[in-house]
């Protein structure tokens, strides 16, 4: 049995060796040239697979043309990933040095004749500094006639004021030069007409499109928005220009109706976004954009809202933007950098920091909480003759009605105004105080900025 197994193994081994020998003989017999031919054939097959299909003459010409265009464009610097200043606002505001615009301003002869010495003297006298944005300076105007507004608007301004305020004297010629503008000035400086008069002039040249304003102005509080709209409507009546004011706390219906006949929308950020979202207010036609009390809006957390609003307007190439602020913090500067032109001009009246008016005497008294009401009552008896007006600021909303009731119990005629009140209540309180019907008002910071109370 063992012998049989060995024989079988030997036979298998012998078979394998014969087969191997046969293969070697076959290879030896195959001519060398046939191997070369096989390799050559394989190479040709590979090249045939990689070779593109024949190109027609028409396609060849097209390719050549495309190549020429590419070569020409290589001479120009093409910006990569250029973004528009939409919702989150890229740096698109810096995409141009200057633009054409709606205004065609020619200097009045009196202004044209001003020397550099004259200009510096006017600015020093008015406590004004101007940053030209690295471009040519723009001369200030000192009389209403110098700005060359439409005669009806000029006549209205002359009936209200003696001459332009410092910020108006420099803002008007800058805006009329189609430049973007940053104005840093305290409340009561005449900012509303500084941006309002040129805006009204622009609007008067365009027809009203229902729900599609030409000018948009955003303000931090309802009271300030109402005040701006009041001034714009008074001045704009001479030109047939209307301003619609929109803010929260009031029914939308009347505001939507007002937008249908208005060139201008004056708004608080929240309500404006509501109307944009439901299609009642389309900002795609805005040519003139104003942010008033910008630092206050940022303090109140409206940055995202502001970016969304400006993002809904046309690009910086066709939109002129004005930004007004009492101070100039870093976040305000960042916002300006994102949305205003590279050649933006900055006007500062006084300081970039909040400072007290030099015409007001201040006295500080530090008191215990329990002693405050009695001391206030004592001061009112000393200074308030029940005809002059007294404005009392409190920090918290709940403190305003508490103090109102305390003063009323002591026989004082007082009214409170704060953010938890209905809009009708706030308006009644403000109107009563302005007219003198209620000579004492207790307010939170809703009345701290921008209100013009004669």
GROMACS .gro file of C-alpha atoms in nm:
model
  454
    1UNK     CA    1   0.000   0.000   0.000
    2UNK     CA    2   0.278   0.239   0.094
    3UNK     CA    3   0.462   0.154  -0.229
    4UNK     CA    4   0.148   0.236  -0.437
    5UNK     CA    5   0.120   0.582  -0.272
    6UNK     CA    6   0.483   0.664  -0.344
    7UNK     CA    7   0.441   0.557  -0.709
    8UNK     CA    8   0.139   0.786  -0.749
    9UNK     CA    9   0.332   1.082  -0.602
   10UNK     CA   10   0.626   1.018  -0.833
   11UNK     CA   11   0.397   1.002  -1.136
   12UNK     CA   12   0.230   1.336  -1.043
   13UNK     CA   13   0.568   1.499  -0.994
   14UNK     CA   14   0.688   1.366  -1.327
   15UNK     CA   15   0.376   1.504  -1.499
   16UNK     CA   16   0.430   1.852  -1.353
   17UNK     CA   17   0.792   1.860  -1.464
   18UNK     CA   18   0.699   1.756  -1.819
   19UNK     CA   19   0.433   2.030  -1.837
   20UNK     CA   20   0.679   2.292  -1.715
   21UNK     CA   21   0.940   2.179  -1.966
   22UNK     CA   22   0.685   2.196  -2.249
   23UNK     CA   23   0.596   2.558  -2.158
   24UNK     CA   24   0.960   2.660  -2.156
   25UNK     CA   25   1.011   2.500  -2.497
   26UNK     CA   26   0.705   2.684  -2.635
   27UNK     CA   27   0.837   3.016  -2.511
   28UNK     CA   28   1.178   2.948  -2.655
   29UNK     CA   29   1.025   2.865  -2.991
   30UNK     CA   30   0.819   3.193  -3.002
   31UNK     CA   31   1.014   3.455  -3.201
   32UNK     CA   32   1.132   3.768  -3.016
   33UNK     CA   33   0.958   3.998  -3.267
   34UNK     CA   34   0.614   3.858  -3.182
   35UNK     CA   35   0.665   3.965  -2.816
   36UNK     CA   36   0.752   4.317  -2.927
   37UNK     CA   37   0.451   4.326  -3.152
   38UNK     CA   38   0.224   4.225  -2.863
   39UNK     CA   39   0.359   4.507  -2.645
   40UNK     CA   40   0.321   4.756  -2.930
   41UNK     CA   41  -0.036   4.646  -2.987
   42UNK     CA   42  -0.123   4.686  -2.619
   43UNK     CA   43   0.026   5.039  -2.617
   44UNK     CA   44  -0.178   5.137  -2.923
   45UNK     CA   45  -0.493   5.005  -2.761
   46UNK     CA   46  -0.431   5.216  -2.449
   47UNK     CA   47  -0.367   5.531  -2.656
   48UNK     CA   48  -0.685   5.472  -2.853
   49UNK     CA   49  -0.887   5.458  -2.530
   50UNK     CA   50  -0.735   5.784  -2.397
   51UNK     CA   51  -0.766   5.982  -2.722
   52UNK     CA   52  -1.069   6.222  -2.719
   53UNK     CA   53  -1.333   6.209  -2.985
   54UNK     CA   54  -1.269   6.419  -3.297
   55UNK     CA   55  -1.359   6.790  -3.245
   56UNK     CA   56  -1.561   6.972  -3.511
   57UNK     CA   57  -1.431   7.296  -3.664
   58UNK     CA   58  -1.707   7.497  -3.490
   59UNK     CA   59  -1.607   7.364  -3.149
   60UNK     CA   60  -1.241   7.433  -3.221
   61UNK     CA   61  -1.323   7.798  -3.294
   62UNK     CA   62  -1.532   7.826  -2.976
   63UNK     CA   63  -1.247   7.682  -2.768
   64UNK     CA   64  -1.002   7.925  -2.921
   65UNK     CA   65  -1.233   8.219  -2.843
   66UNK     CA   66  -1.276   8.108  -2.480
   67UNK     CA   67  -0.900   8.081  -2.444
   68UNK     CA   68  -0.856   8.439  -2.572
   69UNK     CA   69  -1.113   8.571  -2.322
   70UNK     CA   70  -0.936   8.395  -2.034
   71UNK     CA   71  -0.601   8.537  -2.142
   72UNK     CA   72  -0.746   8.891  -2.158
   73UNK     CA   73  -0.908   8.862  -1.813
   74UNK     CA   74  -0.578   8.757  -1.658
   75UNK     CA   75  -0.461   9.118  -1.695
   76UNK     CA   76  -0.737   9.233  -1.456
   77UNK     CA   77  -0.761   9.154  -1.085
   78UNK     CA   78  -1.079   8.953  -1.037
   79UNK     CA   79  -1.213   8.962  -0.679
   80UNK     CA   80  -1.270   8.619  -0.535
   81UNK     CA   81  -1.591   8.534  -0.350
   82UNK     CA   82  -1.726   8.888  -0.378
   83UNK     CA   83  -2.021   8.915  -0.140
   84UNK     CA   84  -2.315   9.154  -0.147
   85UNK     CA   85  -2.403   9.335   0.177
   86UNK     CA   86  -2.694   9.107   0.251
   87UNK     CA   87  -2.840   8.987   0.580
   88UNK     CA   88  -2.523   8.937   0.781
   89UNK     CA   89  -2.349   9.214   0.588
   90UNK     CA   90  -2.011   9.133   0.444
   91UNK     CA   91  -1.761   9.408   0.362
   92UNK     CA   92  -1.943   9.497   0.042
   93UNK     CA   93  -1.980   9.856   0.155
   94UNK     CA   94  -1.609   9.896   0.076
   95UNK     CA   95  -1.653   9.777  -0.282
   96UNK     CA   96  -1.632  10.121  -0.437
   97UNK     CA   97  -1.454  10.449  -0.392
   98UNK     CA   98  -1.735  10.674  -0.509
   99UNK     CA   99  -2.057  10.660  -0.706
  100UNK     CA  100  -2.285  10.868  -0.917
  101UNK     CA  101  -2.611  10.958  -0.754
  102UNK     CA  102  -2.938  11.145  -0.761
  103UNK     CA  103  -2.785  11.474  -0.652
  104UNK     CA  104  -2.625  11.725  -0.887
  105UNK     CA  105  -2.475  11.980  -0.651
  106UNK     CA  106  -2.304  12.297  -0.761
  107UNK     CA  107  -2.142  12.517  -0.500
  108UNK     CA  108  -2.300  12.854  -0.437
  109UNK     CA  109  -2.067  13.143  -0.528
  110UNK     CA  110  -2.023  13.235  -0.160
  111UNK     CA  111  -1.918  12.878  -0.078
  112UNK     CA  112  -1.690  12.843  -0.382
  113UNK     CA  113  -1.499  13.156  -0.277
  114UNK     CA  114  -1.415  13.016   0.070
  115UNK     CA  115  -1.044  12.971   0.137
  116UNK     CA  116  -0.899  12.687   0.342
  117UNK     CA  117  -0.851  12.938   0.623
  118UNK     CA  118  -1.221  13.033   0.605
  119UNK     CA  119  -1.328  12.667   0.619
  120UNK     CA  120  -1.112  12.590   0.923
  121UNK     CA  121  -1.237  12.903   1.101
  122UNK     CA  122  -1.603  12.805   1.043
  123UNK     CA  123  -1.541  12.453   1.171
  124UNK     CA  124  -1.355  12.574   1.477
  125UNK     CA  125  -1.631  12.822   1.556
  126UNK     CA  126  -1.895  12.547   1.531
  127UNK     CA  127  -1.689  12.292   1.731
  128UNK     CA  128  -1.674  12.064   1.430
  129UNK     CA  129  -1.411  11.827   1.292
  130UNK     CA  130  -1.428  11.653   0.954
  131UNK     CA  131  -1.254  11.335   0.837
  132UNK     CA  132  -1.261  11.340   0.457
  133UNK     CA  133  -1.207  10.966   0.416
  134UNK     CA  134  -0.882  11.026   0.228
  135UNK     CA  135  -1.053  11.223  -0.051
  136UNK     CA  136  -1.120  11.587  -0.137
  137UNK     CA  137  -1.271  11.804   0.133
  138UNK     CA  138  -1.624  11.943   0.100
  139UNK     CA  139  -1.684  12.305   0.200
  140UNK     CA  140  -1.955  12.383   0.458
  141UNK     CA  141  -2.256  12.606   0.395
  142UNK     CA  142  -2.350  12.884   0.635
  143UNK     CA  143  -2.691  12.992   0.498
  144UNK     CA  144  -2.995  12.797   0.377
  145UNK     CA  145  -2.961  12.951   0.031
  146UNK     CA  146  -2.612  12.798  -0.004
  147UNK     CA  147  -2.750  12.440  -0.006
  148UNK     CA  148  -2.972  12.523  -0.305
  149UNK     CA  149  -3.263  12.305  -0.198
  150UNK     CA  150  -3.593  12.338  -0.388
  151UNK     CA  151  -3.732  12.687  -0.323
  152UNK     CA  152  -4.043  12.558  -0.138
  153UNK     CA  153  -3.831  12.354   0.104
  154UNK     CA  154  -3.591  12.643   0.155
  155UNK     CA  155  -3.884  12.876   0.230
  156UNK     CA  156  -4.020  12.632   0.490
  157UNK     CA  157  -3.680  12.606   0.664
  158UNK     CA  158  -3.645  12.985   0.672
  159UNK     CA  159  -3.986  13.005   0.840
  160UNK     CA  160  -3.868  12.768   1.114
  161UNK     CA  161  -3.501  12.848   1.171
  162UNK     CA  162  -3.263  13.140   1.140
  163UNK     CA  163  -2.969  12.951   0.987
  164UNK     CA  164  -2.834  12.593   0.953
  165UNK     CA  165  -2.711  12.420   1.269
  166UNK     CA  166  -2.342  12.315   1.274
  167UNK     CA  167  -2.414  11.956   1.169
  168UNK     CA  168  -2.654  12.070   0.894
  169UNK     CA  169  -2.399  12.316   0.754
  170UNK     CA  170  -2.153  12.034   0.684
  171UNK     CA  171  -2.388  11.738   0.628
  172UNK     CA  172  -2.585  11.897   0.346
  173UNK     CA  173  -2.298  11.961   0.102
  174UNK     CA  174  -2.145  11.619   0.175
  175UNK     CA  175  -2.472  11.434   0.112
  176UNK     CA  176  -2.540  11.648  -0.198
  177UNK     CA  177  -2.198  11.534  -0.326
  178UNK     CA  178  -2.347  11.179  -0.322
  179UNK     CA  179  -2.116  11.071  -0.039
  180UNK     CA  180  -2.190  10.831   0.246
  181UNK     CA  181  -2.177  10.999   0.584
  182UNK     CA  182  -2.114  10.935   0.954
  183UNK     CA  183  -2.243  11.209   1.184
  184UNK     CA  184  -2.139  11.203   1.550
  185UNK     CA  185  -2.336  11.458   1.747
  186UNK     CA  186  -2.544  11.482   2.061
  187UNK     CA  187  -2.923  11.497   2.080
  188UNK     CA  188  -3.073  11.832   1.978
  189UNK     CA  189  -2.807  11.912   1.716
  190UNK     CA  190  -3.052  11.924   1.424
  191UNK     CA  191  -2.967  11.580   1.284
  192UNK     CA  192  -3.319  11.509   1.156
  193UNK     CA  193  -3.310  11.791   0.900
  194UNK     CA  194  -2.939  11.725   0.839
  195UNK     CA  195  -3.030  11.395   0.673
  196UNK     CA  196  -3.397  11.480   0.612
  197UNK     CA  197  -3.371  11.778   0.377
  198UNK     CA  198  -3.154  11.605   0.111
  199UNK     CA  199  -3.363  11.287   0.145
  200UNK     CA  200  -3.687  11.477   0.085
  201UNK     CA  201  -3.532  11.645  -0.219
  202UNK     CA  202  -3.435  11.306  -0.361
  203UNK     CA  203  -3.780  11.157  -0.295
  204UNK     CA  204  -3.955  11.448  -0.468
  205UNK     CA  205  -3.796  11.341  -0.798
  206UNK     CA  206  -3.946  10.991  -0.787
  207UNK     CA  207  -4.307  10.870  -0.805
  208UNK     CA  208  -4.458  10.686  -0.509
  209UNK     CA  209  -4.465  10.307  -0.543
  210UNK     CA  210  -4.709  10.158  -0.286
  211UNK     CA  211  -4.521   9.971  -0.013
  212UNK     CA  212  -4.183  10.039  -0.177
  213UNK     CA  213  -4.018  10.343  -0.011
  214UNK     CA  214  -3.728  10.538  -0.160
  215UNK     CA  215  -3.594  10.654   0.176
  216UNK     CA  216  -3.575  10.446   0.495
  217UNK     CA  217  -3.484  10.572   0.841
  218UNK     CA  218  -3.441  10.335   1.137
  219UNK     CA  219  -3.450  10.461   1.498
  220UNK     CA  220  -3.425  10.282   1.836
  221UNK     CA  221  -3.752  10.392   2.001
  222UNK     CA  222  -4.112  10.457   1.902
  223UNK     CA  223  -4.100  10.810   2.039
  224UNK     CA  224  -3.794  10.902   1.833
  225UNK     CA  225  -3.944  10.743   1.519
  226UNK     CA  226  -4.261  10.950   1.567
  227UNK     CA  227  -4.059  11.267   1.616
  228UNK     CA  228  -3.851  11.208   1.300
  229UNK     CA  229  -4.164  11.138   1.094
  230UNK     CA  230  -4.327  11.454   1.231
  231UNK     CA  231  -4.033  11.670   1.115
  232UNK     CA  232  -4.010  11.498   0.774
  233UNK     CA  233  -4.384  11.536   0.711
  234UNK     CA  234  -4.378  11.903   0.809
  235UNK     CA  235  -4.083  11.976   0.579
  236UNK     CA  236  -4.191  11.734   0.304
  237UNK     CA  237  -4.542  11.878   0.267
  238UNK     CA  238  -4.397  12.159   0.055
  239UNK     CA  239  -4.259  11.900  -0.190
  240UNK     CA  240  -4.551  11.656  -0.182
  241UNK     CA  241  -4.344  11.396   0.004
  242UNK     CA  242  -4.498  11.183   0.282
  243UNK     CA  243  -4.331  10.980   0.557
  244UNK     CA  244  -4.500  10.674   0.709
  245UNK     CA  245  -4.400  10.581   1.063
  246UNK     CA  246  -4.410  10.216   1.170
  247UNK     CA  247  -4.344  10.072   1.517
  248UNK     CA  248  -4.467   9.800   1.750
  249UNK     CA  249  -4.749   9.836   1.999
  250UNK     CA  250  -4.994   9.969   1.741
  251UNK     CA  251  -5.213   9.783   1.485
  252UNK     CA  252  -5.036   9.706   1.158
  253UNK     CA  253  -5.334   9.788   0.935
  254UNK     CA  254  -5.305  10.168   0.958
  255UNK     CA  255  -4.926  10.152   0.913
  256UNK     CA  256  -4.953   9.929   0.604
  257UNK     CA  257  -5.210  10.172   0.461
  258UNK     CA  258  -4.977  10.469   0.523
  259UNK     CA  259  -4.693  10.289   0.340
  260UNK     CA  260  -4.900  10.281   0.021
  261UNK     CA  261  -4.878  10.659  -0.024
  262UNK     CA  262  -4.536  10.727   0.133
  263UNK     CA  263  -4.196  10.798  -0.021
  264UNK     CA  264  -4.033  10.751   0.321
  265UNK     CA  265  -4.055  10.488   0.594
  266UNK     CA  266  -3.943  10.578   0.947
  267UNK     CA  267  -3.936  10.271   1.168
  268UNK     CA  268  -3.818  10.084   1.472
  269UNK     CA  269  -3.623   9.768   1.374
  270UNK     CA  270  -3.868   9.503   1.500
  271UNK     CA  271  -4.186   9.628   1.333
  272UNK     CA  272  -4.003   9.706   1.007
  273UNK     CA  273  -3.883   9.346   0.987
  274UNK     CA  274  -4.238   9.222   1.052
  275UNK     CA  275  -4.369   9.428   0.760
  276UNK     CA  276  -4.082   9.316   0.538
  277UNK     CA  277  -4.155   8.950   0.614
  278UNK     CA  278  -4.527   8.974   0.539
  279UNK     CA  279  -4.459   9.163   0.213
  280UNK     CA  280  -4.610   9.496   0.323
  281UNK     CA  281  -4.280   9.685   0.297
  282UNK     CA  282  -4.031   9.618   0.017
  283UNK     CA  283  -3.691   9.784   0.068
  284UNK     CA  284  -3.547   9.685  -0.270
  285UNK     CA  285  -3.613  10.037  -0.403
  286UNK     CA  286  -3.440  10.225  -0.120
  287UNK     CA  287  -3.186  10.476  -0.250
  288UNK     CA  288  -3.135  10.666   0.075
  289UNK     CA  289  -3.075  10.478   0.402
  290UNK     CA  290  -3.045  10.641   0.746
  291UNK     CA  291  -2.954  10.487   1.082
  292UNK     CA  292  -3.033  10.735   1.360
  293UNK     CA  293  -2.898  10.691   1.714
  294UNK     CA  294  -2.700  10.391   1.587
  295UNK     CA  295  -2.510  10.342   1.913
  296UNK     CA  296  -2.837  10.325   2.107
  297UNK     CA  297  -2.978  10.062   1.870
  298UNK     CA  298  -2.666   9.853   1.919
  299UNK     CA  299  -2.693   9.894   2.298
  300UNK     CA  300  -3.048   9.759   2.275
  301UNK     CA  301  -2.929   9.450   2.084
  302UNK     CA  302  -3.060   9.542   1.738
  303UNK     CA  303  -2.740   9.471   1.542
  304UNK     CA  304  -2.874   9.160   1.368
  305UNK     CA  305  -3.199   9.341   1.285
  306UNK     CA  306  -3.008   9.635   1.136
  307UNK     CA  307  -2.797   9.402   0.922
  308UNK     CA  308  -3.109   9.222   0.798
  309UNK     CA  309  -3.277   9.552   0.713
  310UNK     CA  310  -2.980   9.696   0.522
  311UNK     CA  311  -2.934   9.358   0.357
  312UNK     CA  312  -3.283   9.393   0.205
  313UNK     CA  313  -3.190   9.722   0.035
  314UNK     CA  314  -2.999   9.755  -0.295
  315UNK     CA  315  -2.620   9.717  -0.298
  316UNK     CA  316  -2.390   9.994  -0.186
  317UNK     CA  317  -2.332  10.082  -0.552
  318UNK     CA  318  -2.675  10.246  -0.571
  319UNK     CA  319  -2.767  10.303  -0.205
  320UNK     CA  320  -2.649  10.614  -0.021
  321UNK     CA  321  -2.614  10.550   0.352
  322UNK     CA  322  -2.605  10.791   0.647
  323UNK     CA  323  -2.527  10.684   1.001
  324UNK     CA  324  -2.581  10.913   1.302
  325UNK     CA  325  -2.470  10.844   1.656
  326UNK     CA  326  -2.404  11.028   1.982
  327UNK     CA  327  -2.094  10.812   2.050
  328UNK     CA  328  -1.872  10.592   1.832
  329UNK     CA  329  -1.812  10.251   1.995
  330UNK     CA  330  -1.631   9.965   1.819
  331UNK     CA  331  -1.949   9.785   1.714
  332UNK     CA  332  -2.078  10.103   1.547
  333UNK     CA  333  -1.748  10.138   1.361
  334UNK     CA  334  -1.772   9.772   1.249
  335UNK     CA  335  -2.125   9.828   1.119
  336UNK     CA  336  -2.009  10.135   0.925
  337UNK     CA  337  -1.713   9.940   0.785
  338UNK     CA  338  -1.949   9.671   0.658
  339UNK     CA  339  -2.208   9.892   0.493
  340UNK     CA  340  -2.068  10.237   0.413
  341UNK     CA  341  -1.841  10.337   0.126
  342UNK     CA  342  -1.465  10.351   0.147
  343UNK     CA  343  -1.474  10.727   0.089
  344UNK     CA  344  -1.726  10.789   0.370
  345UNK     CA  345  -1.689  11.127   0.538
  346UNK     CA  346  -1.717  11.165   0.916
  347UNK     CA  347  -1.840  11.477   1.093
  348UNK     CA  348  -1.793  11.510   1.468
  349UNK     CA  349  -1.961  11.786   1.665
  350UNK     CA  350  -1.785  11.808   2.000
  351UNK     CA  351  -1.654  11.469   2.117
  352UNK     CA  352  -1.700  11.105   2.016
  353UNK     CA  353  -1.776  11.028   2.381
  354UNK     CA  354  -2.099  11.115   2.560
  355UNK     CA  355  -2.056  11.438   2.751
  356UNK     CA  356  -2.286  11.668   2.942
  357UNK     CA  357  -2.407  11.990   2.787
  358UNK     CA  358  -2.206  12.292   2.896
  359UNK     CA  359  -2.530  12.490   2.930
  360UNK     CA  360  -2.656  12.263   3.210
  361UNK     CA  361  -2.547  12.294   3.574
  362UNK     CA  362  -2.513  11.953   3.739
  363UNK     CA  363  -2.524  11.865   4.106
  364UNK     CA  364  -2.471  11.515   4.237
  365UNK     CA  365  -2.607  11.397   4.572
  366UNK     CA  366  -2.549  11.047   4.709
  367UNK     CA  367  -2.840  10.933   4.928
  368UNK     CA  368  -2.968  10.624   5.106
  369UNK     CA  369  -3.258  10.453   4.930
  370UNK     CA  370  -3.497  10.545   5.212
  371UNK     CA  371  -3.411  10.916   5.190
  372UNK     CA  372  -3.459  10.963   4.817
  373UNK     CA  373  -3.832  11.036   4.797
  374UNK     CA  374  -3.821  11.295   5.076
  375UNK     CA  375  -3.521  11.469   4.917
  376UNK     CA  376  -3.693  11.473   4.576
  377UNK     CA  377  -4.001  11.631   4.731
  378UNK     CA  378  -3.779  11.894   4.893
  379UNK     CA  379  -3.604  11.974   4.561
  380UNK     CA  380  -3.934  12.004   4.377
  381UNK     CA  381  -4.062  12.252   4.635
  382UNK     CA  382  -3.742  12.451   4.584
  383UNK     CA  383  -3.726  12.452   4.203
  384UNK     CA  384  -4.067  12.360   4.058
  385UNK     CA  385  -4.325  12.639   4.037
  386UNK     CA  386  -4.583  12.404   3.876
  387UNK     CA  387  -4.542  12.584   3.543
  388UNK     CA  388  -4.188  12.496   3.444
  389UNK     CA  389  -4.133  12.136   3.334
  390UNK     CA  390  -3.940  11.873   3.527
  391UNK     CA  391  -3.809  11.549   3.377
  392UNK     CA  392  -3.715  11.276   3.627
  393UNK     CA  393  -3.524  10.969   3.503
  394UNK     CA  394  -3.542  10.631   3.677
  395UNK     CA  395  -3.346  10.315   3.604
  396UNK     CA  396  -3.618  10.049   3.621
  397UNK     CA  397  -3.961  10.033   3.455
  398UNK     CA  398  -4.135   9.940   3.781
  399UNK     CA  399  -3.987  10.248   3.950
  400UNK     CA  400  -4.161  10.492   3.711
  401UNK     CA  401  -4.526  10.415   3.809
  402UNK     CA  402  -4.428  10.382   4.178
  403UNK     CA  403  -4.273  10.728   4.182
  404UNK     CA  404  -4.564  10.871   3.980
  405UNK     CA  405  -4.812  10.754   4.245
  406UNK     CA  406  -4.589  10.877   4.529
  407UNK     CA  407  -4.569  11.227   4.379
  408UNK     CA  408  -4.942  11.239   4.303
  409UNK     CA  409  -5.021  11.154   4.666
  410UNK     CA  410  -4.810  11.453   4.769
  411UNK     CA  411  -5.008  11.681   4.538
  412UNK     CA  412  -4.773  11.697   4.240
  413UNK     CA  413  -4.911  11.671   3.886
  414UNK     CA  414  -4.699  11.398   3.724
  415UNK     CA  415  -4.709  11.131   3.455
  416UNK     CA  416  -4.488  10.826   3.393
  417UNK     CA  417  -4.358  10.689   3.063
  418UNK     CA  418  -4.190  10.348   3.029
  419UNK     CA  419  -4.164  10.048   2.798
  420UNK     CA  420  -4.445   9.841   2.954
  421UNK     CA  421  -4.709  10.103   2.874
  422UNK     CA  422  -4.932  10.078   2.566
  423UNK     CA  423  -4.830  10.300   2.279
  424UNK     CA  424  -5.141  10.514   2.324
  425UNK     CA  425  -5.047  10.567   2.690
  426UNK     CA  426  -4.690  10.660   2.602
  427UNK     CA  427  -4.805  10.908   2.339
  428UNK     CA  428  -5.055  11.069   2.578
  429UNK     CA  429  -4.786  11.105   2.846
  430UNK     CA  430  -4.536  11.258   2.604
  431UNK     CA  431  -4.787  11.497   2.446
  432UNK     CA  432  -4.909  11.610   2.790
  433UNK     CA  433  -4.552  11.684   2.895
  434UNK     CA  434  -4.461  11.861   2.568
  435UNK     CA  435  -4.768  12.085   2.583
  436UNK     CA  436  -4.717  12.162   2.953
  437UNK     CA  437  -5.054  12.013   3.054
  438UNK     CA  438  -4.859  11.771   3.276
  439UNK     CA  439  -4.545  11.961   3.382
  440UNK     CA  440  -4.364  11.665   3.540
  441UNK     CA  441  -4.266  11.339   3.369
  442UNK     CA  442  -4.099  11.033   3.522
  443UNK     CA  443  -3.924  10.835   3.249
  444UNK     CA  444  -3.705  10.533   3.184
  445UNK     CA  445  -3.449  10.549   2.904
  446UNK     CA  446  -3.726  10.546   2.638
  447UNK     CA  447  -3.708  10.925   2.671
  448UNK     CA  448  -3.332  10.945   2.723
  449UNK     CA  449  -3.227  10.994   2.361
  450UNK     CA  450  -3.335  11.200   2.067
  451UNK     CA  451  -3.657  11.357   2.192
  452UNK     CA  452  -3.706  11.723   2.111
  453UNK     CA  453  -3.897  11.876   2.401
  454UNK     CA  454  -3.908  12.257   2.369
   0.00000   0.00000   0.00000
